[in-house]
Coordinates of C-alpha atoms in Angstrom, one line a residue:
M1 CA 29.6 21.2 12.6
N2 CA 29.4 24.4 10.5
T3 CA 28.6 22.9 7.1
L4 CA 27.0 19.7 6.0
T5 CA 27.1 18.5 2.3
I6 CA 24.6 15.8 1.4
T7 CA 23.3 14.1 -1.7
R8 CA 20.5 16.3 -3.2
P9 CA 17.3 15.2 -1.4
D10 CA 14.0 14.2 -2.8
D11 CA 10.5 15.0 -1.4
W12 CA 8.4 11.9 -1.4
H13 CA 5.2 13.8 -0.5
I14 CA 4.4 17.3 -1.6
H15 CA 1.4 19.4 -2.8
L16 CA 2.0 21.7 -5.7
R17 CA -1.6 22.6 -6.5
D18 CA -2.4 23.5 -10.1
G19 CA -2.9 26.4 -12.5
A20 CA -1.4 29.7 -11.5
A21 CA -0.2 28.3 -8.2
L22 CA 2.5 26.2 -10.0
A23 CA 4.4 29.4 -10.9
H24 CA 5.2 29.7 -7.2
T25 CA 5.2 26.2 -5.8
V26 CA 7.3 24.4 -8.4
P27 CA 10.4 26.7 -8.3
A28 CA 10.2 26.7 -4.5
A29 CA 10.3 22.9 -4.3
A30 CA 12.8 22.5 -7.2
Q31 CA 15.5 24.7 -5.6
H32 CA 16.4 21.9 -3.1
F33 CA 14.7 18.7 -4.2
N34 CA 15.2 16.6 -7.3
R35 CA 12.3 14.2 -7.3
L36 CA 8.9 15.1 -6.0
I37 CA 6.0 12.8 -5.4
C38 CA 3.2 15.1 -6.5
M39 CA 0.0 14.6 -4.7
P40 CA -3.1 14.1 -6.9
N41 CA -5.8 15.7 -4.9
L42 CA -6.6 18.4 -7.4
V43 CA -10.0 19.6 -8.5
P44 CA -10.8 17.4 -10.4
P45 CA -8.5 14.7 -9.1
V46 CA -5.7 13.0 -11.1
R47 CA -7.7 9.8 -11.8
T48 CA -5.9 8.3 -14.8
V49 CA -2.5 8.0 -16.4
E50 CA -3.5 10.5 -19.0
D51 CA -4.5 13.0 -16.2
A52 CA -1.1 12.5 -14.6
A53 CA 0.8 13.0 -17.8
A54 CA -1.0 16.2 -18.5
Y55 CA -0.5 17.4 -14.9
R56 CA 3.2 16.6 -15.1
E57 CA 3.6 18.7 -18.3
R58 CA 1.9 21.6 -16.4
I59 CA 4.4 21.2 -13.6
L60 CA 7.4 21.0 -15.9
A61 CA 6.4 24.2 -17.6
H62 CA 7.4 26.0 -14.4
A63 CA 10.6 24.1 -13.7
P64 CA 13.7 26.2 -13.3
Q65 CA 16.5 25.7 -15.8
G66 CA 19.8 24.2 -14.9
V67 CA 18.8 22.1 -11.9
P68 CA 17.8 18.4 -11.9
F69 CA 14.1 18.1 -11.4
D70 CA 11.8 15.0 -11.9
P71 CA 8.2 15.2 -10.8
R72 CA 6.9 11.7 -10.0
M73 CA 3.2 11.2 -10.6
V74 CA 0.5 9.6 -8.5
L75 CA -3.0 8.3 -9.3
Y76 CA -5.9 9.3 -7.0
F77 CA -7.6 6.1 -5.7
T78 CA -11.4 6.2 -6.0
D79 CA -14.1 3.6 -5.6
E80 CA -14.3 3.5 -9.4
T81 CA -10.6 3.1 -10.2
P82 CA -10.3 0.3 -12.7
A83 CA -7.9 -2.5 -11.9
S84 CA -6.5 -2.2 -15.4
E85 CA -5.1 1.3 -14.7
I86 CA -2.4 -0.2 -12.4
A87 CA -0.6 -2.1 -15.2
K88 CA -0.9 0.9 -17.4
A89 CA 0.7 3.1 -14.7
K90 CA 3.4 0.6 -14.0
A91 CA 4.4 0.6 -17.6
T92 CA 5.2 4.3 -17.7
D93 CA 8.5 6.0 -16.7
F94 CA 6.9 8.8 -14.7
M95 CA 4.1 7.2 -12.6
Q96 CA 5.3 6.3 -9.0
A97 CA 2.3 5.3 -6.9
I98 CA -1.4 5.5 -6.2
K99 CA -2.7 7.5 -3.3
L100 CA -5.6 6.4 -1.1
Y101 CA -7.4 9.1 0.8
P102 CA -10.3 7.9 3.0
A103 CA -13.2 9.9 1.7
G104 CA -13.4 13.2 3.7
A105 CA -10.1 12.8 5.6
T106 CA -8.3 15.9 4.3
T107 CA -8.2 18.6 1.6
N108 CA -10.0 17.6 -1.6
S109 CA -10.5 14.0 -0.4
Q110 CA -14.3 13.9 -1.1
S111 CA -13.7 11.5 -4.1
G112 CA -11.5 9.2 -2.0
V113 CA -12.2 5.6 -1.1
S114 CA -15.4 5.1 1.0
D115 CA -14.5 1.6 2.2
I116 CA -11.2 -0.1 1.4
R117 CA -12.9 -3.5 1.1
K118 CA -14.6 -2.2 -2.0
V119 CA -11.3 -1.8 -3.9
Y120 CA -9.6 -5.1 -3.0
S121 CA -9.6 -6.1 -6.6
V122 CA -7.5 -3.1 -7.5
I123 CA -5.2 -3.7 -4.5
E124 CA -4.6 -7.2 -5.8
Q125 CA -3.2 -5.6 -8.9
L126 CA -1.0 -3.3 -6.8
E127 CA 0.4 -6.3 -5.0
E128 CA 0.9 -8.3 -8.2
H129 CA 2.7 -5.4 -10.0
Q130 CA 4.5 -4.1 -6.9
F131 CA 3.1 -0.7 -7.6
P132 CA 3.2 1.3 -4.3
L133 CA 0.1 2.3 -2.4
L134 CA 0.4 5.6 -0.5
L135 CA -2.0 5.9 2.5
H136 CA -3.4 8.8 4.4
G137 CA -3.8 6.8 7.5
E138 CA -6.8 8.1 9.4
V139 CA -10.4 6.9 9.8
T140 CA -13.1 9.4 9.2
Q141 CA -16.0 8.3 11.3
S142 CA -17.4 11.4 13.1
H143 CA -17.5 9.7 16.5
V144 CA -13.7 9.0 16.5
D145 CA -11.7 11.7 18.2
I146 CA -9.4 13.5 15.8
F147 CA -6.4 12.7 18.0
D148 CA -7.2 9.0 17.8
R149 CA -7.9 8.6 14.1
E150 CA -4.4 7.4 13.1
K151 CA -4.3 4.7 15.7
R152 CA -7.8 3.5 14.8
F153 CA -6.7 3.3 11.1
L154 CA -3.8 1.1 12.0
D155 CA -6.1 -1.3 14.0
D156 CA -9.2 -1.2 11.8
V157 CA -7.9 -0.8 8.3
L158 CA -4.2 -1.2 7.9
A159 CA -3.5 -4.4 9.9
P160 CA -6.3 -6.3 8.2
L161 CA -5.2 -5.0 4.8
L162 CA -1.7 -6.3 5.3
R163 CA -3.0 -9.6 6.5
Q164 CA -4.9 -9.9 3.2
F165 CA -2.1 -8.6 1.0
P166 CA 1.2 -9.3 2.9
K167 CA 3.5 -8.4 -0.1
L168 CA 1.8 -5.1 -0.8
K169 CA 4.3 -2.3 -1.2
L170 CA 3.0 0.5 1.0
V171 CA 3.9 3.9 2.4
L172 CA 2.1 5.1 5.5
E173 CA 2.4 8.8 4.9
H174 CA 3.0 11.7 7.4
I175 CA 2.9 9.5 10.4
T176 CA 2.2 11.3 13.7
T177 CA 2.0 8.7 16.5
S178 CA 4.3 6.3 18.3
E179 CA 1.8 3.6 17.4
A180 CA 2.3 4.3 13.7
A181 CA 6.1 4.3 14.1
H182 CA 6.1 1.0 15.9
F183 CA 3.6 -0.5 13.5
V184 CA 5.9 0.3 10.6
L185 CA 8.9 -1.1 12.5
E186 CA 7.1 -4.4 12.9
Q187 CA 6.4 -4.9 9.2
G188 CA 8.5 -6.2 6.4
R189 CA 10.7 -4.3 4.0
N190 CA 7.6 -3.6 1.8
V191 CA 6.2 -1.1 4.4
A192 CA 7.7 2.3 5.0
A193 CA 6.7 5.7 6.3
T194 CA 7.3 9.4 5.6
I195 CA 7.6 12.0 8.3
T196 CA 7.1 15.8 8.0
P197 CA 9.3 18.5 9.5
Q198 CA 6.5 19.9 11.6
H199 CA 5.9 16.5 13.3
L200 CA 9.5 16.3 14.3
L201 CA 9.8 19.8 15.6
F202 CA 6.5 20.5 17.2
N203 CA 3.6 19.0 19.1
R204 CA 0.0 20.1 19.8
N205 CA 1.1 22.5 22.6
H206 CA 2.8 24.6 19.9
M207 CA -0.4 24.9 18.1
L208 CA -2.8 25.5 21.0
V209 CA -1.1 26.9 24.1
G210 CA -1.3 30.7 24.3
G211 CA -3.6 31.0 21.3
M212 CA -4.6 29.1 18.3
R213 CA -1.9 29.2 15.6
P214 CA -3.4 28.2 12.3
H215 CA -0.2 27.8 10.4
F216 CA 0.6 24.8 12.7
Y217 CA -2.7 23.1 11.8
C218 CA -2.3 20.2 9.4
L219 CA -3.8 16.7 9.0
P220 CA -3.0 14.4 10.6
I221 CA -3.0 16.9 13.4
L222 CA 0.0 17.5 15.7
K223 CA -0.1 15.1 18.6
R224 CA 1.3 14.9 22.2
Q225 CA 5.0 15.5 22.9
K226 CA 5.5 11.7 23.6
H227 CA 4.6 11.0 20.0
Q228 CA 6.9 13.7 18.7
T229 CA 9.7 12.2 20.7
V230 CA 9.2 8.8 19.2
L231 CA 9.0 10.2 15.6
L232 CA 12.3 12.0 16.1
E233 CA 13.9 8.8 17.4
V234 CA 12.9 6.7 14.4
A235 CA 13.6 9.5 11.8
T236 CA 17.1 10.0 13.1
S237 CA 17.8 6.3 13.8
G238 CA 19.1 5.5 10.3
N239 CA 16.4 2.9 9.8
P240 CA 15.6 2.9 6.0
K241 CA 11.9 2.4 6.6
F242 CA 11.5 6.1 7.4
F243 CA 12.2 8.9 4.9
L244 CA 11.5 12.5 4.0
G245 CA 8.0 13.6 2.9
T246 CA 7.3 17.2 3.7
D247 CA 3.5 17.2 3.0
S248 CA 4.1 20.9 2.2
A249 CA 0.6 22.2 1.5
P250 CA 0.1 25.7 0.2
H251 CA -3.1 27.6 1.1
A252 CA -3.5 31.3 0.7
Q253 CA -3.2 33.3 3.8
D254 CA -6.9 34.2 4.0
K255 CA -7.8 30.5 3.8
K256 CA -5.5 29.6 6.7
E257 CA -6.3 32.7 9.0
N258 CA -9.9 32.0 8.9
A259 CA -12.8 31.0 11.2
C260 CA -12.7 27.6 9.5
G261 CA -9.1 27.5 8.3
C262 CA -7.6 24.9 5.9
A263 CA -5.3 22.2 7.0
G264 CA -1.7 22.2 5.8
C265 CA 1.7 23.6 6.6
Y266 CA 3.7 25.3 3.8
T267 CA 7.3 24.3 4.2
A268 CA 8.8 23.6 0.8
P269 CA 11.2 26.6 0.6
I270 CA 12.6 25.9 4.1
A271 CA 12.1 22.2 4.6
M272 CA 15.7 21.1 4.6
Q273 CA 16.6 23.8 7.1
L274 CA 13.8 22.5 9.4
Y275 CA 14.9 18.9 9.1
A276 CA 18.5 19.9 9.8
E277 CA 17.3 21.7 12.9
A278 CA 15.4 18.6 14.1
F279 CA 18.3 16.2 13.4
E280 CA 20.7 18.6 15.2
Q281 CA 18.4 18.7 18.2
A282 CA 18.6 14.9 18.3
G283 CA 22.4 15.0 18.0
R284 CA 22.2 13.0 14.8
L285 CA 23.0 15.3 11.9
D286 CA 25.0 12.4 10.4
K287 CA 21.7 10.5 9.8
L288 CA 20.1 13.3 7.8
E289 CA 21.5 12.3 4.4
G290 CA 20.0 8.8 4.6
F291 CA 16.6 10.1 5.7
A292 CA 16.5 12.9 3.1
S293 CA 18.5 11.5 0.2
H294 CA 18.9 7.8 0.2
F295 CA 16.1 5.8 1.8
G296 CA 13.2 7.0 -0.3
A297 CA 15.0 6.4 -3.6
D298 CA 16.0 2.9 -2.4
F299 CA 12.5 2.0 -1.4
Y300 CA 11.1 3.1 -4.7
G301 CA 13.8 1.4 -6.7
L302 CA 15.2 4.6 -8.1
P303 CA 18.9 5.6 -8.4
R304 CA 20.2 7.9 -5.7
N305 CA 20.9 11.5 -6.9
T306 CA 24.5 12.3 -7.8
D307 CA 24.7 16.0 -7.1
T308 CA 24.7 17.6 -3.7
I309 CA 23.4 20.5 -1.6
T310 CA 25.3 22.1 1.3
L311 CA 23.7 23.2 4.6
V312 CA 25.5 25.9 6.5
K313 CA 25.2 26.7 10.2
Q314 CA 24.2 30.3 9.5
D315 CA 21.0 32.1 10.6
Y316 CA 18.2 32.3 8.0
A317 CA 15.3 34.7 8.3
V318 CA 12.1 33.1 7.1
P319 CA 10.1 35.5 5.1
A320 CA 6.8 36.7 6.6
S321 CA 5.1 35.5 3.4
Y322 CA 5.7 34.5 -0.2
P323 CA 3.8 35.6 -3.3
Y324 CA 0.9 33.4 -4.4
L325 CA -2.2 33.8 -6.5
D326 CA -3.1 37.3 -7.7
D327 CA -2.8 39.5 -4.7
Q328 CA -2.8 36.6 -2.2
T329 CA 0.2 35.5 -0.2
L330 CA 1.5 32.2 1.3
V331 CA 2.5 32.3 4.9
P332 CA 5.1 29.5 5.7
L333 CA 5.6 27.6 8.9
R334 CA 7.9 29.7 11.1
A335 CA 7.1 32.9 9.2
G336 CA 9.2 35.8 10.4
E337 CA 11.4 33.6 12.6
T338 CA 15.1 32.9 12.4
L339 CA 16.3 29.3 11.6
P340 CA 19.8 28.2 12.6
W341 CA 20.5 26.6 9.2
S342 CA 20.8 28.0 5.7
I343 CA 21.4 26.4 2.3
Q344 CA 24.5 27.6 0.4

């Protein structure tokens, strides 16, 4: 197959940052994706519908002309989130979900939820209004090994949560383990998962063998090859419970290439080429459109996009870096490498 035309995809998990960063991150994402679920872990976080509306306007100010583009906004779940904010968010035409970061789990998560049982009154409203809960699924206790934190979250937090709220509409984001994949498969239609390109293409050997490669470092961290294999199986299976979420996370080069580097892979400009490579490796390119363009929209109750993009089997040279803030640069995943797919 030399060309593949698919419905324009959506990215159901992306970080755009704020301020001057938007001049670079928004056009990069909008060139291939229509709808974006825009992560709320800014400084300060997007705590209210008013915060989200203002952030959306800042994003739209950098949207390229002539392409469909619809940033979908997300509340940042804190211990103090009022239950009344859920009905308010549900009543808008631009709010899509609320994001729960366990406090301390990842970038700018210090204001996250300290104990999920403290916010059950808000989760009751999520279930009642069928307003989706997005989860960073890792425990944060210091004694739990970083490679085990997702599985422990499933056992200690998520399974009890769904027993308490069986109709809760929920997305387990950026899953990284076979246990998470099987957990999602065992749940009803109200539970889904996103998967990043790096977790389909790579495992922890790529990050650690022969030297530490900071641009492969993200959270949840890359796992063993056996987990990568299962993720690729479910992503390419055509099961609508799994769909695209890049978790593209820009950090300036000096923040990544650092003695204590930031977590996050920047993939927005090349994400579709990366997913195409993964699906081709699995021999299931015919399943890419569902994963990238159909299943997320269906889960969120939104119409599928009507325009298309075309992937071409033609080498693409990934830039060594992209411009970012002031004199800083962004180094993407696979910087300086050649990908087998381009976008026409």
